mmCIF file of C-alpha atoms and ligand atoms in Angstrom:
data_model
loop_
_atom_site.group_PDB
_atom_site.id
_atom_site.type_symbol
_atom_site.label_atom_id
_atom_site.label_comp_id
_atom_site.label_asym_id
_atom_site.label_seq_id
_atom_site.Cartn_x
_atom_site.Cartn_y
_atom_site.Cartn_z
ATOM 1 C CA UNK A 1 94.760 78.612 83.929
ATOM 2 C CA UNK A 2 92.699 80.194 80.969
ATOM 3 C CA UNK A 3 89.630 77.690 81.999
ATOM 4 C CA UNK A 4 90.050 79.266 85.816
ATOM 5 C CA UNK A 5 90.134 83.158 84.446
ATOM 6 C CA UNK A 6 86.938 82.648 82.263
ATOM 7 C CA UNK A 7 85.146 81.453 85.254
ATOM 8 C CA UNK A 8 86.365 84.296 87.186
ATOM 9 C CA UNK A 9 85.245 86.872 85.009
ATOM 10 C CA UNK A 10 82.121 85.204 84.925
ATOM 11 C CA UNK A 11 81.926 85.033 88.336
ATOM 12 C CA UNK A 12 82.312 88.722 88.733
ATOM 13 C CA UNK A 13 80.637 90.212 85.488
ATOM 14 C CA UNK A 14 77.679 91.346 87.540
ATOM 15 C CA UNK A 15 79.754 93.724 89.407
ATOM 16 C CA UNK A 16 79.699 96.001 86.115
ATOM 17 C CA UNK A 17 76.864 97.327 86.856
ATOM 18 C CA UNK A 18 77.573 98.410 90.447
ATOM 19 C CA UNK A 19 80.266 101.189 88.391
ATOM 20 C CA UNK A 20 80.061 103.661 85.625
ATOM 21 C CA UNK A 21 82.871 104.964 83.069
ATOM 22 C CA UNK A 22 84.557 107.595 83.750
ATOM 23 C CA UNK A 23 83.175 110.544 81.983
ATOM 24 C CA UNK A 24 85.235 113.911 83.508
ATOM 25 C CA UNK A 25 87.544 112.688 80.282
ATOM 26 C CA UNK A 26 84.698 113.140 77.502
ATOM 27 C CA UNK A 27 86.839 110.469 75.343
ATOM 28 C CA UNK A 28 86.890 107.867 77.980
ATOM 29 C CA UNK A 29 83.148 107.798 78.218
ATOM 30 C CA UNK A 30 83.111 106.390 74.904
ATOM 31 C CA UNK A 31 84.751 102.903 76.537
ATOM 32 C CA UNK A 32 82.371 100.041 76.311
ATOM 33 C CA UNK A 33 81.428 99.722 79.673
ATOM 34 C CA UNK A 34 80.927 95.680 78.724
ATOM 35 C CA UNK A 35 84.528 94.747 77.919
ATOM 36 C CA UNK A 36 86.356 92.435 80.483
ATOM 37 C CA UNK A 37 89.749 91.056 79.915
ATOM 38 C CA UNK A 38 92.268 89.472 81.969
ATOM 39 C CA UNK A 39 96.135 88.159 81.773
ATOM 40 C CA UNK A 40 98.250 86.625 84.016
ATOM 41 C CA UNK A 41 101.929 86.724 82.908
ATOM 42 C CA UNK A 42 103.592 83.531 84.413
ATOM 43 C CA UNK A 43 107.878 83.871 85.135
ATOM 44 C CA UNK A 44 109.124 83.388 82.051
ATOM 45 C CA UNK A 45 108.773 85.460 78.861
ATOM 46 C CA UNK A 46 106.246 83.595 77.201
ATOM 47 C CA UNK A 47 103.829 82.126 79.455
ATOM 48 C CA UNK A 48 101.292 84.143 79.085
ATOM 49 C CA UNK A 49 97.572 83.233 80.285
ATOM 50 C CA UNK A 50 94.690 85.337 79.008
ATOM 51 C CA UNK A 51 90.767 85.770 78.674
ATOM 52 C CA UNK A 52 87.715 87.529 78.054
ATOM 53 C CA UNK A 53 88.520 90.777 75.842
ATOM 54 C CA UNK A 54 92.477 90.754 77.056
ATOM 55 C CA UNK A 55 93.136 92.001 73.400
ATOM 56 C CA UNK A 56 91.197 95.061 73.931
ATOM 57 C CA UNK A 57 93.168 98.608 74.431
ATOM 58 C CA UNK A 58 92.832 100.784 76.614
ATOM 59 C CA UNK A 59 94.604 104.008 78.399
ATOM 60 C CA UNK A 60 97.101 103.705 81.325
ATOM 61 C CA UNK A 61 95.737 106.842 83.002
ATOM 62 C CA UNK A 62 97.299 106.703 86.349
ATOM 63 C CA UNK A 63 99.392 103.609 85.658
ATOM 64 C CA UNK A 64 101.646 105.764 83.701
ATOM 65 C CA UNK A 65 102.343 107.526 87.236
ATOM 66 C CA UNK A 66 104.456 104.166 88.334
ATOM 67 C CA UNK A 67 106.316 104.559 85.331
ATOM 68 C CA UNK A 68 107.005 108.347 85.199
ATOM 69 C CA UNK A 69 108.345 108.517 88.776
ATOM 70 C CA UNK A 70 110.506 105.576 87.524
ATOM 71 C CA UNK A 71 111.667 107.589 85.090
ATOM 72 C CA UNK A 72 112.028 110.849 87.053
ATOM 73 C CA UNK A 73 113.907 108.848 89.537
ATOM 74 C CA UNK A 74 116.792 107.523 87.022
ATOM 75 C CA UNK A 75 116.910 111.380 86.438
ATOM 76 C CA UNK A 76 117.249 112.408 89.509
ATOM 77 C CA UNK A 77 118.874 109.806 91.625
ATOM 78 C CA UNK A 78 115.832 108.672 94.791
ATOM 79 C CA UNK A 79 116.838 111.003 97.347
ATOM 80 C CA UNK A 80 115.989 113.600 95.473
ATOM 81 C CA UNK A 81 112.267 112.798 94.518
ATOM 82 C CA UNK A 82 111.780 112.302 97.957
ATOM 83 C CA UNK A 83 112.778 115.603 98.825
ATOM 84 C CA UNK A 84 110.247 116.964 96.894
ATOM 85 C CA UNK A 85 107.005 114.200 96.834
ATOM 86 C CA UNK A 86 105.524 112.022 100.195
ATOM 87 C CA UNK A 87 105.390 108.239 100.604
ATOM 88 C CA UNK A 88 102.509 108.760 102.852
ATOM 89 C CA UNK A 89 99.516 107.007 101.587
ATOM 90 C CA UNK A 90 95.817 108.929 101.651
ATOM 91 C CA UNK A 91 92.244 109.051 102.391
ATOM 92 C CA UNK A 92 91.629 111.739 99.932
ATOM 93 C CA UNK A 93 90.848 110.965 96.279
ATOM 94 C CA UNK A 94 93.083 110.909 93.339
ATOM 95 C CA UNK A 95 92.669 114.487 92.575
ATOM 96 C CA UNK A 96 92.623 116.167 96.069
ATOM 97 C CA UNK A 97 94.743 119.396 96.309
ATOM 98 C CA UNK A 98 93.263 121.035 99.006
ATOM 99 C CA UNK A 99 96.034 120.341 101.555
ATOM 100 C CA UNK A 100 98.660 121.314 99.090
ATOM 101 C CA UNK A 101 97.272 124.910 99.668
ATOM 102 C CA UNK A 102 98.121 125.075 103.503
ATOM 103 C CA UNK A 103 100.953 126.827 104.553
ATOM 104 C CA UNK A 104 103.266 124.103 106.278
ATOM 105 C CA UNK A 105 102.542 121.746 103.079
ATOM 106 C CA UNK A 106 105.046 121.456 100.489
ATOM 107 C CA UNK A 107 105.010 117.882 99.183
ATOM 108 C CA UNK A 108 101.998 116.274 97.694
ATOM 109 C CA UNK A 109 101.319 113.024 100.056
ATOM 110 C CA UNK A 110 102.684 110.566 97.401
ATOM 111 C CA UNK A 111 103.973 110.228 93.560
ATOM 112 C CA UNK A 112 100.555 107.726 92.708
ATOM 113 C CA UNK A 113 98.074 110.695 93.134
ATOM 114 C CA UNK A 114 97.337 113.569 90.531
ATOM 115 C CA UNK A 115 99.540 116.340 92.413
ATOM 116 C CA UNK A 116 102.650 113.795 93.141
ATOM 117 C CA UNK A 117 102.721 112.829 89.855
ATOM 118 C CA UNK A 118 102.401 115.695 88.223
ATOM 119 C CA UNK A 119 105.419 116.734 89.869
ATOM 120 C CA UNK A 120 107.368 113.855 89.467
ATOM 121 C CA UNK A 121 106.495 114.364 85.663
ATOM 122 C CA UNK A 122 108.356 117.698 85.970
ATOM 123 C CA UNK A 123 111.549 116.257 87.347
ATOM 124 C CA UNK A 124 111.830 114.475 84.513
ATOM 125 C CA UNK A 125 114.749 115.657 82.270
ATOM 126 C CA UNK A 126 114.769 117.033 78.495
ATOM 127 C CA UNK A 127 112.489 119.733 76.563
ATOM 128 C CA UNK A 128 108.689 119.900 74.815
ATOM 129 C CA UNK A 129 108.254 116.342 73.903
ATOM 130 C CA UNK A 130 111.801 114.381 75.644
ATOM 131 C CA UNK A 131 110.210 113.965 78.536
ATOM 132 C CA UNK A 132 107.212 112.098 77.346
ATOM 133 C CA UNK A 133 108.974 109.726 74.823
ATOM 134 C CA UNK A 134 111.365 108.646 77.982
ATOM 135 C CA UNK A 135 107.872 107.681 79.557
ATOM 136 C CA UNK A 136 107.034 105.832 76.108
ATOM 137 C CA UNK A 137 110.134 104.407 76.155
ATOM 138 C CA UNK A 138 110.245 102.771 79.585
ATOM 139 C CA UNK A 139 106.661 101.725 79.116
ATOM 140 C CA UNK A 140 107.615 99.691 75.667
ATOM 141 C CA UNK A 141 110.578 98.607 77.397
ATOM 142 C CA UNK A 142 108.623 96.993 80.508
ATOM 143 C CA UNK A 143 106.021 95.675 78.517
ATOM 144 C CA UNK A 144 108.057 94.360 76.100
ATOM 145 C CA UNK A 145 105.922 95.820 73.157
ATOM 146 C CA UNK A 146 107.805 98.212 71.060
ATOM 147 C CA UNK A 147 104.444 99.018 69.142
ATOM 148 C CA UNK A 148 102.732 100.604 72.401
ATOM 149 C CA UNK A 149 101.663 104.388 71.284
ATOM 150 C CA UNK A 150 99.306 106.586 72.520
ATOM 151 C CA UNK A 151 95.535 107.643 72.105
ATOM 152 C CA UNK A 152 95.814 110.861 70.340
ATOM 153 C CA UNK A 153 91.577 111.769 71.220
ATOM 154 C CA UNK A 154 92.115 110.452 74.823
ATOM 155 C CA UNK A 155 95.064 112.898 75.231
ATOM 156 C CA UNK A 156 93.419 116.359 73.803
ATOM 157 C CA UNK A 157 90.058 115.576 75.808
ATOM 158 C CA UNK A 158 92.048 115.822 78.969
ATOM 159 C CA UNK A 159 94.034 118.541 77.828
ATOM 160 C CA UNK A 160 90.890 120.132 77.066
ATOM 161 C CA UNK A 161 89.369 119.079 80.179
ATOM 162 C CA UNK A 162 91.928 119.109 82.604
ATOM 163 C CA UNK A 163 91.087 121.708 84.845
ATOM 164 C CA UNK A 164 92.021 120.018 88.212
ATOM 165 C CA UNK A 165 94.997 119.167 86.867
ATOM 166 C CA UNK A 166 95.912 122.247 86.457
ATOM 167 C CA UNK A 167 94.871 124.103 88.917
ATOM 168 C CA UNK A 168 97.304 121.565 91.495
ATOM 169 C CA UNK A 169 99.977 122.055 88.918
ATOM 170 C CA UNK A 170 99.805 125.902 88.972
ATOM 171 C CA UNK A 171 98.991 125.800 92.878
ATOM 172 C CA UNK A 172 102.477 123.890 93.213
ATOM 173 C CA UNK A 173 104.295 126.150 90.596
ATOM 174 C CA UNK A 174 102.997 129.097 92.789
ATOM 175 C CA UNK A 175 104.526 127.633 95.715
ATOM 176 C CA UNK A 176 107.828 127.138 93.362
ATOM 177 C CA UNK A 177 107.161 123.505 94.721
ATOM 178 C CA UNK A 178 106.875 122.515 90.684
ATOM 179 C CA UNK A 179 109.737 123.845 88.346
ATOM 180 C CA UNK A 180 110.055 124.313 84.717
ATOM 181 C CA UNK A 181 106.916 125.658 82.237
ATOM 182 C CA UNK A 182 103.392 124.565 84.146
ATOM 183 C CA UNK A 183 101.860 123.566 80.049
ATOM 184 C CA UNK A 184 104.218 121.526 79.388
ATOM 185 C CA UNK A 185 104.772 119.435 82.403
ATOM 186 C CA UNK A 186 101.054 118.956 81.533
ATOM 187 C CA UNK A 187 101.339 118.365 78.374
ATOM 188 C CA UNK A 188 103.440 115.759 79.239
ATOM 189 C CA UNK A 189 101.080 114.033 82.419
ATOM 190 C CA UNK A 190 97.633 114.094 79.919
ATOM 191 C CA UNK A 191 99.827 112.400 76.996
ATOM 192 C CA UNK A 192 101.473 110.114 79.383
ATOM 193 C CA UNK A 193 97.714 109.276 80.595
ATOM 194 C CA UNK A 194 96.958 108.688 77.002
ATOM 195 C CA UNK A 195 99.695 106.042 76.026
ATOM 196 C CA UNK A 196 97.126 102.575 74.927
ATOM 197 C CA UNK A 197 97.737 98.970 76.349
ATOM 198 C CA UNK A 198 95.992 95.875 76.708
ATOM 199 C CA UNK A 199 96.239 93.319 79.665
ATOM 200 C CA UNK A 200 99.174 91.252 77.820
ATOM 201 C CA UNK A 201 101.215 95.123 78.005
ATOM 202 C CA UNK A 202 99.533 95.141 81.720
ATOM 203 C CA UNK A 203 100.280 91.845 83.120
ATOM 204 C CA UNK A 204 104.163 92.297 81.640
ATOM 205 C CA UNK A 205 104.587 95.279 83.321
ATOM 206 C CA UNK A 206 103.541 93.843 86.465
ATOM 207 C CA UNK A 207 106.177 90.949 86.109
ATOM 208 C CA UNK A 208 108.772 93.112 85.270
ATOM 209 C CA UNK A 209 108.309 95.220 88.870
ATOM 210 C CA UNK A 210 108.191 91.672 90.141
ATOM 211 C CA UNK A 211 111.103 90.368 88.485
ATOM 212 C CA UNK A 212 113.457 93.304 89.500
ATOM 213 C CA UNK A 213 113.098 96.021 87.402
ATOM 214 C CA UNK A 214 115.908 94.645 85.043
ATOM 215 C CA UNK A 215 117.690 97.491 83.647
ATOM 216 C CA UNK A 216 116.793 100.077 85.919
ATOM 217 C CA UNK A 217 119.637 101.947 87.219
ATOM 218 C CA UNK A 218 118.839 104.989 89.744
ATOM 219 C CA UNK A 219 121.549 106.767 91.762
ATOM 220 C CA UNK A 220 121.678 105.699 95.613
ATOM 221 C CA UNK A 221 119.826 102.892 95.337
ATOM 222 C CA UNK A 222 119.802 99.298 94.070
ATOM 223 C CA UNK A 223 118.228 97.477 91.578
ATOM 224 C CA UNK A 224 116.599 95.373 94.230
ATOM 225 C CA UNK A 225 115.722 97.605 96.526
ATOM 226 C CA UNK A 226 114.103 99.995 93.647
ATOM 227 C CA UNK A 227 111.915 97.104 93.248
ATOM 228 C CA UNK A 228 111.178 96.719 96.959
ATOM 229 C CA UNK A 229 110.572 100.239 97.106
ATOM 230 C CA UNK A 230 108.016 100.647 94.053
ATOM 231 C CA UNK A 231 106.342 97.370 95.435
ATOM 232 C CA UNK A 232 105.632 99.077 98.675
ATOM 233 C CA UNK A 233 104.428 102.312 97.066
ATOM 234 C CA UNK A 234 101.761 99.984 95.110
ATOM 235 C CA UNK A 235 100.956 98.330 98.399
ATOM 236 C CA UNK A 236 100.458 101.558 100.247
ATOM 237 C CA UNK A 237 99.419 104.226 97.826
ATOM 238 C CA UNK A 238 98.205 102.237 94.449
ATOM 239 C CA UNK A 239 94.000 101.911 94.674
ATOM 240 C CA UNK A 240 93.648 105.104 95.511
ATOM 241 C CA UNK A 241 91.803 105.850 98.972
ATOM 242 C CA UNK A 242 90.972 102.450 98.624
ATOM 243 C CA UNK A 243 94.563 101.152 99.068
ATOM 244 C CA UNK A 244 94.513 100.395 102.487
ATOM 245 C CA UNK A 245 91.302 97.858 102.236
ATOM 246 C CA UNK A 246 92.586 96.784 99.123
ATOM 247 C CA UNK A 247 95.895 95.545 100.723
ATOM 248 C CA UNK A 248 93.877 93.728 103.183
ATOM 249 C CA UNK A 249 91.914 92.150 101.005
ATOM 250 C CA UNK A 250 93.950 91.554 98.101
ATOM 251 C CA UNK A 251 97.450 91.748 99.876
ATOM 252 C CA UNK A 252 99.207 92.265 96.394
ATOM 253 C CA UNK A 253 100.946 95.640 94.832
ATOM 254 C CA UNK A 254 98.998 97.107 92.539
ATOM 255 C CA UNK A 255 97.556 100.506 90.422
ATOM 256 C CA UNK A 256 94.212 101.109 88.804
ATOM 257 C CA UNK A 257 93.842 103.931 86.315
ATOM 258 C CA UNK A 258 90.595 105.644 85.807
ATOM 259 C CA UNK A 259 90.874 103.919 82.001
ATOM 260 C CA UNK A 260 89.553 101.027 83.934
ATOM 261 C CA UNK A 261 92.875 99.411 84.339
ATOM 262 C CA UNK A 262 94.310 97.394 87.131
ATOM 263 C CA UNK A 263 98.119 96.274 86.848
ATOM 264 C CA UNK A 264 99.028 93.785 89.677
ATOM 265 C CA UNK A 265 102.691 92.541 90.754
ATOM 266 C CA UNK A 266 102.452 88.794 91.749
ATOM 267 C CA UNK A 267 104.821 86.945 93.926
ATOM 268 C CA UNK A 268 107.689 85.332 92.537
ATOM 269 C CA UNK A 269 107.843 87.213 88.744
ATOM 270 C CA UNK A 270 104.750 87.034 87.891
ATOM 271 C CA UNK A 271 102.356 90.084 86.750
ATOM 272 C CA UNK A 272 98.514 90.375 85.811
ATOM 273 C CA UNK A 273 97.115 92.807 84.409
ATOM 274 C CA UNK A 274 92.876 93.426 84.444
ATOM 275 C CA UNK A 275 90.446 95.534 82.495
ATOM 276 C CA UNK A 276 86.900 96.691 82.714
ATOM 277 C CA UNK A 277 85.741 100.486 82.240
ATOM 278 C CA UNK A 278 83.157 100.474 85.250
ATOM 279 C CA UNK A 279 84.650 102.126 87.542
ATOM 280 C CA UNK A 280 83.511 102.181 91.734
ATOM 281 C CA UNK A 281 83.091 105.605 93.637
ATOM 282 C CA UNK A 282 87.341 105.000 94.250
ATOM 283 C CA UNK A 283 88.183 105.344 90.734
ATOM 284 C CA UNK A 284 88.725 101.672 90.476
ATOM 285 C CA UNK A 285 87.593 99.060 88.324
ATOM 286 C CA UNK A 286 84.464 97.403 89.534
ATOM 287 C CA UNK A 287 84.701 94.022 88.148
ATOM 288 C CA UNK A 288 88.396 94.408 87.937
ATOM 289 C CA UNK A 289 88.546 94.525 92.159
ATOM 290 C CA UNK A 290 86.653 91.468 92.066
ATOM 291 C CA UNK A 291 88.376 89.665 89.823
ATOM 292 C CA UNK A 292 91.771 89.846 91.464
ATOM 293 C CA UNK A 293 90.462 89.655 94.582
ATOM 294 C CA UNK A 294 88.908 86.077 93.904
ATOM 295 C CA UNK A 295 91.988 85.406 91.659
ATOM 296 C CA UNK A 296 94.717 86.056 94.827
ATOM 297 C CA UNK A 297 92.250 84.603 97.022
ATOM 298 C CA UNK A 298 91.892 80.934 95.251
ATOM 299 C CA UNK A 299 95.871 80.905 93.984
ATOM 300 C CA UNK A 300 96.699 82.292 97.442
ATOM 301 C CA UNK A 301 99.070 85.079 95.814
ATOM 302 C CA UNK A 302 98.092 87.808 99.017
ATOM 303 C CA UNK A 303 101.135 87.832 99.891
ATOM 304 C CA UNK A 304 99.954 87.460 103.494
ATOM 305 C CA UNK A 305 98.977 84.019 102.516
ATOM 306 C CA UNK A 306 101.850 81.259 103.185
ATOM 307 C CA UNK A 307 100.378 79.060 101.142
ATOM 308 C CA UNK A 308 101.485 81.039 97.772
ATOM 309 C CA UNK A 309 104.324 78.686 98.365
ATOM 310 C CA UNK A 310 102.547 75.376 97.580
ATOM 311 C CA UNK A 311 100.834 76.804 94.237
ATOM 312 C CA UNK A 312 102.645 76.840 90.989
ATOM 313 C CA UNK A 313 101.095 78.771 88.619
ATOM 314 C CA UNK A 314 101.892 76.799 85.381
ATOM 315 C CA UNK A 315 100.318 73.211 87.290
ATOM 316 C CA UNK A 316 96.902 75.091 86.631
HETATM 317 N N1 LIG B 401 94.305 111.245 83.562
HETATM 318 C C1 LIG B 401 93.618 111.060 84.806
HETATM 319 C C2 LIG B 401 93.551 112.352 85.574
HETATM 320 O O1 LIG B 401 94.548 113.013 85.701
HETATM 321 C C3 LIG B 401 94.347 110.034 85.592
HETATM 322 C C4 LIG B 401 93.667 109.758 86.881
HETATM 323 C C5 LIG B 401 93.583 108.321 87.215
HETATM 324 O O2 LIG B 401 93.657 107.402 86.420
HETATM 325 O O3 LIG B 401 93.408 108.154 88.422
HETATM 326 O O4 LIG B 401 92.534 112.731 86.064
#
């Protein structure tokens, strides 16, 4: 498996230079725009396959949006987020608010853009910093790495910086559409946007949406059908206004983060989780759309593909 990644990043390295870093966040423009890494977690605990710079960290950005409305939903039970946030995918970008301002709209399209997630963020219960070490804690607890923290620079740049961010969150607060004290709600999203993985942290995370979501218990809904649910968020909503081509021609759940990371949920347990900062005119990761794309199409994980079924992962 490691043999078949390192020829996949090599067969997609060239694609670097069709993105650029993000630079809107002055401390992400520091990322080394060079940097490729890639692991596949495999169904059990340990099997873990990695390659390239897999080791290197790395901010969730919008990844951390999965797990916040995770979190906001064991708060709040699912009905309840949906009264207030879409499950409509988009054709705008990530940070689109316009619509938000017309009269007859009161939910942002979806909980994976800035605007949904921000207000998902919100719903989440507990003063100053509770909300943000429930996001920490889930995001440990999914990746199985109780050493995950987060980038202290990353997080005041975007504070600093965060203009869009919170314009849409006082836009919704004006439209008493967002609760609670507009700072720190933000406070919250930019640190939650700051907390530092690598692909190993990725890839787990991935499996564990896969697997179930073990441990997640959210009023009027199951366990299962959580996991159903967040699957078919990433499907629809996850690569931005990209998501709909991407599910074509990846066919697998998954959300990038301006960061330059890409977590994936595989068939059958199994997560992978991608990063390289050059990022396309979506927001996503260059090379990282590449890579998984050659990566479902050769293991046949889209999970349009029937023959998934025939390939076991730990036979390569
Ligand atoms: N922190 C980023 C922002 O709010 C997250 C966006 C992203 O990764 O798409 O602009």
């Amino acid at each position: 498996m490691e043999i078949l990644l390192n020829e996949i990043i090599e067969n997609n390295r060239h694609l670097i230079k069709n993105g650029k870093v993000a630079d809107y966040i002055p401390a992400l423009a520091k990322a080394d725009f060079e940097k490729i890494g890639v692991t596949v977690a495999g169904r059990t605990g340990a099997l873990l396959y990695s390659a390239g710079d897999y080791n290197q960290k790395f901010t969730l950005q919008s990844i951390s949006k999965v797990i916040s409305f995770l979190v906001a939903a064991m708060d709040n039970g699912i009905e309840d987020i949906f009264e207030k946030v879409g499950c409509d995918s988009t054709d705008e970008p990530f940070n689109a608010f316009t619509k938000l301002d017309l009269p007859n709209v009161n939910k942002p399209a979806n909980p994976l853009i800035n605007s949904g997630a921000i207000l998902t963020t919100s719903m989440i219960k507990g003063n100053g910093d509770e909300k943000f070490q429930k996001i920490l804690e889930l995001t440990r607890r999914m990746a199985h790495n109780p050493n995950i923290g987060y980038n202290e620079e990353v997080y005041l740049s975007e504070k600093k910086t965060g203009s869009r961010n919170r314009s849409m969150a006082y836009l919704m607060s004006s439209k008493n559409i967002l609760e609670g004290d507009v700072e720190d709600v933000l406070d919250t999203y930019f640190k939650q946007c700051s907390i530092e993985v690598d692909t190993r942290d990725l890839a787990k995370i991935g499996r564990f949406i896969s697997a179930g979501c073990e441990g997640i218990n959210i009023d009027g809904i199951s366990r299962t059908d959580m996991s159903i649910l967040l699957k078919g968020l990433l499907f629809t909503c996850g690569m931005y206004n990209y998501s709909a081509r991407y599910a074509i021609e990846v066919g697998i759940p998954s959300k990038s983060g301006v960061g330059g990371g890409i977590m994936g949920v595989l068939p059958n347990g199994m997560g992978i989780g991608i990063f390289s900062p050059a990022l396309d005119e979506n927001g996503n990761s260059s090379a990282g759309i590449g890579i998984i794309k050659e990566l479902t199409r050769r293991l046949h994980y889209n999970i349009f593909d029937d023959r998934k079924l025939q390939v076991e992962i730990d036979t390569h």
